[in-house]
Short mmCIF file of C-alpha atoms and ligand atoms in Angstrom, two decimals:
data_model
loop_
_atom_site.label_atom_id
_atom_site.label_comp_id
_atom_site.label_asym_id
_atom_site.label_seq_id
_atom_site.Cartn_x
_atom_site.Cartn_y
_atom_site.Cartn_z
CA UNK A 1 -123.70 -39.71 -103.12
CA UNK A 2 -124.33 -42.03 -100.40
CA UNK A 3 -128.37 -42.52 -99.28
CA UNK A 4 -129.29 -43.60 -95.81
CA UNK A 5 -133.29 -44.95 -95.30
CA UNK A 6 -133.71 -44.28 -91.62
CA UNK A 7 -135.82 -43.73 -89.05
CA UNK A 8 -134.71 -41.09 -87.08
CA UNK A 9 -136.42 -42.66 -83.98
CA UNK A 10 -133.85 -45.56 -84.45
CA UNK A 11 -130.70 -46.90 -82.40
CA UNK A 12 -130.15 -48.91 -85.09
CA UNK A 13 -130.30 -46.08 -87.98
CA UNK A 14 -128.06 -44.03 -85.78
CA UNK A 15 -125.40 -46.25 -85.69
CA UNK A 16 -124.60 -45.35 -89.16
CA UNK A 17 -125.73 -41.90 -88.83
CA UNK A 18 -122.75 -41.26 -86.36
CA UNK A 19 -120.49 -42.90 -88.04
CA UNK A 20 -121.36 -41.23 -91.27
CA UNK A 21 -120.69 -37.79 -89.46
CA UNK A 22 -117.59 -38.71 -87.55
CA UNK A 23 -116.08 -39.89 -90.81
CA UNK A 24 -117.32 -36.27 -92.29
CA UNK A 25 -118.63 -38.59 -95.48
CA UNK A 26 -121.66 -36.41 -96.82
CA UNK A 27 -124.71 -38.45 -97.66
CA UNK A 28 -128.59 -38.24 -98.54
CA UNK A 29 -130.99 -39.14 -95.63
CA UNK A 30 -134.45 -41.08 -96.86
CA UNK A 31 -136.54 -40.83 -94.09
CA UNK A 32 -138.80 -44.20 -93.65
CA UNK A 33 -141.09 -44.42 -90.68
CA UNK A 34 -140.77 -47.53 -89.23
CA UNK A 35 -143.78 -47.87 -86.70
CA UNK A 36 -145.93 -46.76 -89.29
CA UNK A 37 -145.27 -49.85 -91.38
CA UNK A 38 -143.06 -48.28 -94.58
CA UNK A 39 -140.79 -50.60 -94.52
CA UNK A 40 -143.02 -53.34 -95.20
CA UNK A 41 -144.38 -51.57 -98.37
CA UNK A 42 -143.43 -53.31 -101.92
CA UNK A 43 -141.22 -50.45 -102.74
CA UNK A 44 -139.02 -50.76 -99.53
CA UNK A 45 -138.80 -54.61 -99.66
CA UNK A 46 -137.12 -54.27 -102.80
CA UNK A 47 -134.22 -52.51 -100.90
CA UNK A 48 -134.47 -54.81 -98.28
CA UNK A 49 -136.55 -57.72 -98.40
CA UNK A 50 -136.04 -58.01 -94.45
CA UNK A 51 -138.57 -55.12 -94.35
CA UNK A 52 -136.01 -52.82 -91.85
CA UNK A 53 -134.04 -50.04 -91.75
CA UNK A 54 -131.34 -48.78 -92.14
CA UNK A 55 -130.50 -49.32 -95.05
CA UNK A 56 -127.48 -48.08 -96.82
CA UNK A 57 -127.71 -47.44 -100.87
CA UNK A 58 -124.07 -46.65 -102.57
CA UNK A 59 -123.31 -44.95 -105.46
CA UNK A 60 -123.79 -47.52 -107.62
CA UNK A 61 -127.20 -48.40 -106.69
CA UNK A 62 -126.34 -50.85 -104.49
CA UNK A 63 -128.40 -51.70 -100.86
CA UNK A 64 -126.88 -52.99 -98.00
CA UNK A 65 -129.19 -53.26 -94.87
CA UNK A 66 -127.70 -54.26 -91.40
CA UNK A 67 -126.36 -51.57 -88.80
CA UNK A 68 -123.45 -53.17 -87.98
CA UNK A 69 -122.75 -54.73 -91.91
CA UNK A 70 -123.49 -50.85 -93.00
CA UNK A 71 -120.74 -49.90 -90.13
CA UNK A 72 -118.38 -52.37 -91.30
CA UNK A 73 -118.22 -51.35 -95.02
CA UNK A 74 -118.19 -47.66 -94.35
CA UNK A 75 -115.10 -47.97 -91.56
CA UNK A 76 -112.76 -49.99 -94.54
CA UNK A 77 -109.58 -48.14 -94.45
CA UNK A 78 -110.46 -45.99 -91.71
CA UNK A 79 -109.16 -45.28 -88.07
CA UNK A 80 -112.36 -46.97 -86.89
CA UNK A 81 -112.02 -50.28 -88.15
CA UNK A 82 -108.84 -52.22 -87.42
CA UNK A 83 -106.35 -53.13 -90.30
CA UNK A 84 -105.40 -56.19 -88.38
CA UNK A 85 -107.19 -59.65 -88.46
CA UNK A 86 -107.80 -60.01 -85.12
CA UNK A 87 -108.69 -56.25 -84.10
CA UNK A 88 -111.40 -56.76 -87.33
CA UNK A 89 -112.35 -60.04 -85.29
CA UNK A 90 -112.76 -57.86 -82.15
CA UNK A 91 -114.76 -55.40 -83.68
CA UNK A 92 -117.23 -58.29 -85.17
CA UNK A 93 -117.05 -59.78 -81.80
CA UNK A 94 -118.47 -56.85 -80.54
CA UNK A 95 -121.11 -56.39 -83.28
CA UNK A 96 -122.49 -59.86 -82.54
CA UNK A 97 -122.65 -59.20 -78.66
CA UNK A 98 -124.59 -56.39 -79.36
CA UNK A 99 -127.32 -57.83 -81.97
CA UNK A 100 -127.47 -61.23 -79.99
CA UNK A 101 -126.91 -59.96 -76.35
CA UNK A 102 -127.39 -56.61 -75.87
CA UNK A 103 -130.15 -55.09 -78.35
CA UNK A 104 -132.71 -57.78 -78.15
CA UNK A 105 -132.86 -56.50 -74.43
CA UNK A 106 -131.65 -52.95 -73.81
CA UNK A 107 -133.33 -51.57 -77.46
CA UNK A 108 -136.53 -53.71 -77.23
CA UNK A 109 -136.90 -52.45 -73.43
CA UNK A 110 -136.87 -48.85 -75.09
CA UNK A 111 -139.11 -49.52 -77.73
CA UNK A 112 -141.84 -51.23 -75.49
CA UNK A 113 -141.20 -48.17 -73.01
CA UNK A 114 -142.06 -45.60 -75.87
CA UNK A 115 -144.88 -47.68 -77.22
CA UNK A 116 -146.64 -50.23 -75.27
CA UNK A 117 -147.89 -50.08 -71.45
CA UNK A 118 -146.32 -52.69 -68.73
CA UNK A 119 -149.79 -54.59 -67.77
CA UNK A 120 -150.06 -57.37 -65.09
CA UNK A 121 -149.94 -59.87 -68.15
CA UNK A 122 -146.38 -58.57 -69.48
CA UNK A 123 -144.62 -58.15 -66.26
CA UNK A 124 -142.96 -61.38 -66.23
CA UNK A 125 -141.71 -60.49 -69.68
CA UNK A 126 -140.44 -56.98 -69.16
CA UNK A 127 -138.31 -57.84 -65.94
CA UNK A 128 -136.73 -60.98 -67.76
CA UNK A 129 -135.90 -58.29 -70.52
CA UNK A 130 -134.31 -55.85 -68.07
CA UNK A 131 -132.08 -58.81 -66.23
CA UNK A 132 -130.29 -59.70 -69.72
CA UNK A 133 -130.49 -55.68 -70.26
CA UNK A 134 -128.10 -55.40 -67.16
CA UNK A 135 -126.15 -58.71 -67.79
CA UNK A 136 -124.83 -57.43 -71.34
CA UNK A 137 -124.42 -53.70 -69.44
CA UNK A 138 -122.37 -55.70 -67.05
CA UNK A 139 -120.19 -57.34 -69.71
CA UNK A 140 -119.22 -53.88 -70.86
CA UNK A 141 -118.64 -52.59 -67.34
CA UNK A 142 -116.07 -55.00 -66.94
CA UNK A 143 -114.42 -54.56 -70.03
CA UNK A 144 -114.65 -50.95 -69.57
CA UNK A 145 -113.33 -50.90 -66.18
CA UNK A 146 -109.90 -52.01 -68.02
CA UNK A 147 -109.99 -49.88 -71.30
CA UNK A 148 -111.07 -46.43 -72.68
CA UNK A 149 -112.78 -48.06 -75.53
CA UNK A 150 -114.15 -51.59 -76.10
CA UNK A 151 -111.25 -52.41 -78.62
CA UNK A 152 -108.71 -50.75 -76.40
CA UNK A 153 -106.90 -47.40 -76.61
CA UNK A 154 -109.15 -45.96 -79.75
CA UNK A 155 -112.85 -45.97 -80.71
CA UNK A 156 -113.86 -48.64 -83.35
CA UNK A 157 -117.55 -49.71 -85.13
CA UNK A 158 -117.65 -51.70 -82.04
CA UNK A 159 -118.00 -48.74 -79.30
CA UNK A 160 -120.27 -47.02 -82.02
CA UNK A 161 -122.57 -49.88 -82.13
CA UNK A 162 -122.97 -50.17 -78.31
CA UNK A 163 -123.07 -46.91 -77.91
CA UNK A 164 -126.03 -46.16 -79.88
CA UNK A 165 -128.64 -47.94 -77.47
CA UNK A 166 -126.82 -48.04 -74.31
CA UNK A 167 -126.30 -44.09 -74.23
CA UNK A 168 -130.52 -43.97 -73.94
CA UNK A 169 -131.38 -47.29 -72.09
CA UNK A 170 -132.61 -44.99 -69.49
CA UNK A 171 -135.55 -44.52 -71.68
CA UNK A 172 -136.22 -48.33 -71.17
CA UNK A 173 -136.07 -47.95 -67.48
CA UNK A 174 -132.57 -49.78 -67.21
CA UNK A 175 -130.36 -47.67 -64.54
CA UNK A 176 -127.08 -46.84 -65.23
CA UNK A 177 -125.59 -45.46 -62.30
CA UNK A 178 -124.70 -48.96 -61.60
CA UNK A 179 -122.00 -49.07 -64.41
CA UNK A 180 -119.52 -46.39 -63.22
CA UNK A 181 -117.06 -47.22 -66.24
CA UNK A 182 -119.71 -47.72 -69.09
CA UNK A 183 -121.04 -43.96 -67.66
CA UNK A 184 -117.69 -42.49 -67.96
CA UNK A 185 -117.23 -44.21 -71.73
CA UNK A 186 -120.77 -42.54 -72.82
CA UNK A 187 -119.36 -39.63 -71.47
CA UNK A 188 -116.33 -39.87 -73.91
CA UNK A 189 -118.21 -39.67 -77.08
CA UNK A 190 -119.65 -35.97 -77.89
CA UNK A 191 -115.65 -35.04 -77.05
CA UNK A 192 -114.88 -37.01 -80.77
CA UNK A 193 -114.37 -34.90 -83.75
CA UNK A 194 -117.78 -34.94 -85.67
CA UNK A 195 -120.10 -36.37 -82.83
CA UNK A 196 -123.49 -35.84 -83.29
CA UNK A 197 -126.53 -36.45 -81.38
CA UNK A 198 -128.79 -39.21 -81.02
CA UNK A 199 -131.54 -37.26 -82.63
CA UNK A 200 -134.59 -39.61 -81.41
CA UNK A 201 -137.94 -38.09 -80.72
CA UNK A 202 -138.98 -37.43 -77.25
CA UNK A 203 -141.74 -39.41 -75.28
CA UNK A 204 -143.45 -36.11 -74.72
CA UNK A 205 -143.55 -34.72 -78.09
CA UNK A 206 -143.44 -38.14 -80.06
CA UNK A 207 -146.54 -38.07 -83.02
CA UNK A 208 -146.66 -42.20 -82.43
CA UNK A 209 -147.80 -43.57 -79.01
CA UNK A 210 -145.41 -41.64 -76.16
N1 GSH B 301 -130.65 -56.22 -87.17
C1 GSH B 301 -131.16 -55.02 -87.76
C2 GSH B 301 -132.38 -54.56 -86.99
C3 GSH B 301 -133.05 -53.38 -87.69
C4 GSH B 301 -134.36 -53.01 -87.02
O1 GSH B 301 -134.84 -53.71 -86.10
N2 GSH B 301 -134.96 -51.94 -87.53
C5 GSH B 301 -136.22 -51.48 -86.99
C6 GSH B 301 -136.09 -50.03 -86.50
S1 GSH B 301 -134.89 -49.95 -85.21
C7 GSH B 301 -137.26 -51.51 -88.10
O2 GSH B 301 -137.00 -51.16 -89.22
N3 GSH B 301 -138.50 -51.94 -87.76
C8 GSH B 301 -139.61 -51.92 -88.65
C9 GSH B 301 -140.24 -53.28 -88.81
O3 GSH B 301 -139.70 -54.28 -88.28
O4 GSH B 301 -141.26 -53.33 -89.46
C10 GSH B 301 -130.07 -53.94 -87.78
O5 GSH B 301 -129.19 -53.98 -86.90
O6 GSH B 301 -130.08 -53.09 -88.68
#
């Protein structure tokens, strides 16, 4: 059986946790609190000496870390990954966006939102965050405006990976009424076979700092 260390407070985590579910491929979830420092233990660094999750173990013992490496190995053969070299280069196209362009801004806005305060000093530092936030939402509004899904007709690891933070960049204060065609592709996803929610505790309930 599969085993997934996650934090289910993660965009990152839930990448692989929707895929997982969409693909209907059973698995064991580890849960590893992240703000709380467990993944920097001994024990964890052993399964990923980059101290993060998620991290994917297979059968064999195996641990891959990486959201969008984890997505990639579990969409082989499937209809979410393309069979064709340059729909796979798409779809890692996509995956790079998103880690180099798109999280470091729209994820990193939510996670200061849900656990530090804006403060005169930061200011500066937040609204630089939420201008690249809406330059990489605006990359996928105009791709969006053309196609259903980022790769075209069908969803692939690459909607999946965008999908996870920009669904909830609300939560980092990043409005997107704006994006009229990234809304309506959001909107798309609970109607796929399998969907599940983004499972993320709630500012007013979280244990950690709301
Ligand atoms: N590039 C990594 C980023 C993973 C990541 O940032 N994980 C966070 C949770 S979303 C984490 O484990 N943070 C704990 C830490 O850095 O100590 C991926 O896409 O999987």
């Amino acid at each position: 059986m599969l085993k997934l260390y996650d934090d289910p407070d993660s965009g990152n985590g839930y990448k692989a946790r929707l895929l997982l579910a969409l693909l209907g491929q059973p698995y064991d979830l580890v849960e590893v609190n992240a703000i709380q420092g467990e993944t920097r233990r001994e024990a964890f660094l052993t399964k990923n000496p980059n101290g993060r999750i998620p991290v994917l173990e297979l059968e064999d013992g195996t641990f891959l870390p990486e959201s969008n490496a984890i997505l990639f190995y579990l969409a082989e053969e499937t209809a979410y990954l393309p069979a064709d070299s340059l729909g796979r280069a798409r779809a890692l196209q996509w995956m790079f966006f998103e880690q180099y362009s798109h999280e470091p801004y729209v994820a990193v806005l939510r996670f200061w939102a849900r656990h530090t305060d804006k403060t005169r000093e930061n200011e500066a530092q937040w609204a630089e965050r939420e201008k690249r936030g809406y330059d990489a939402l605006g990359v996928m509004e105009r791709t969006l405006t053309e196609q259903h899904w980022l790769l075209g007709g069908t969803p692939s690891i690459a909607d999946i990976s965008l999908y996870a933070y920009t669904h909830v960049a609300d939560q980092g204060g990043l409005d997107l009424s704006r994006f009229p065609a990234l809304r309506a592709w959001i909107d798309r996803f609970p109607d796929l076979e399998g969907y599940v929610p983004f499972s993320g505790r709630l500012r007013a309930t979280d244990d950690r700092k709301a």
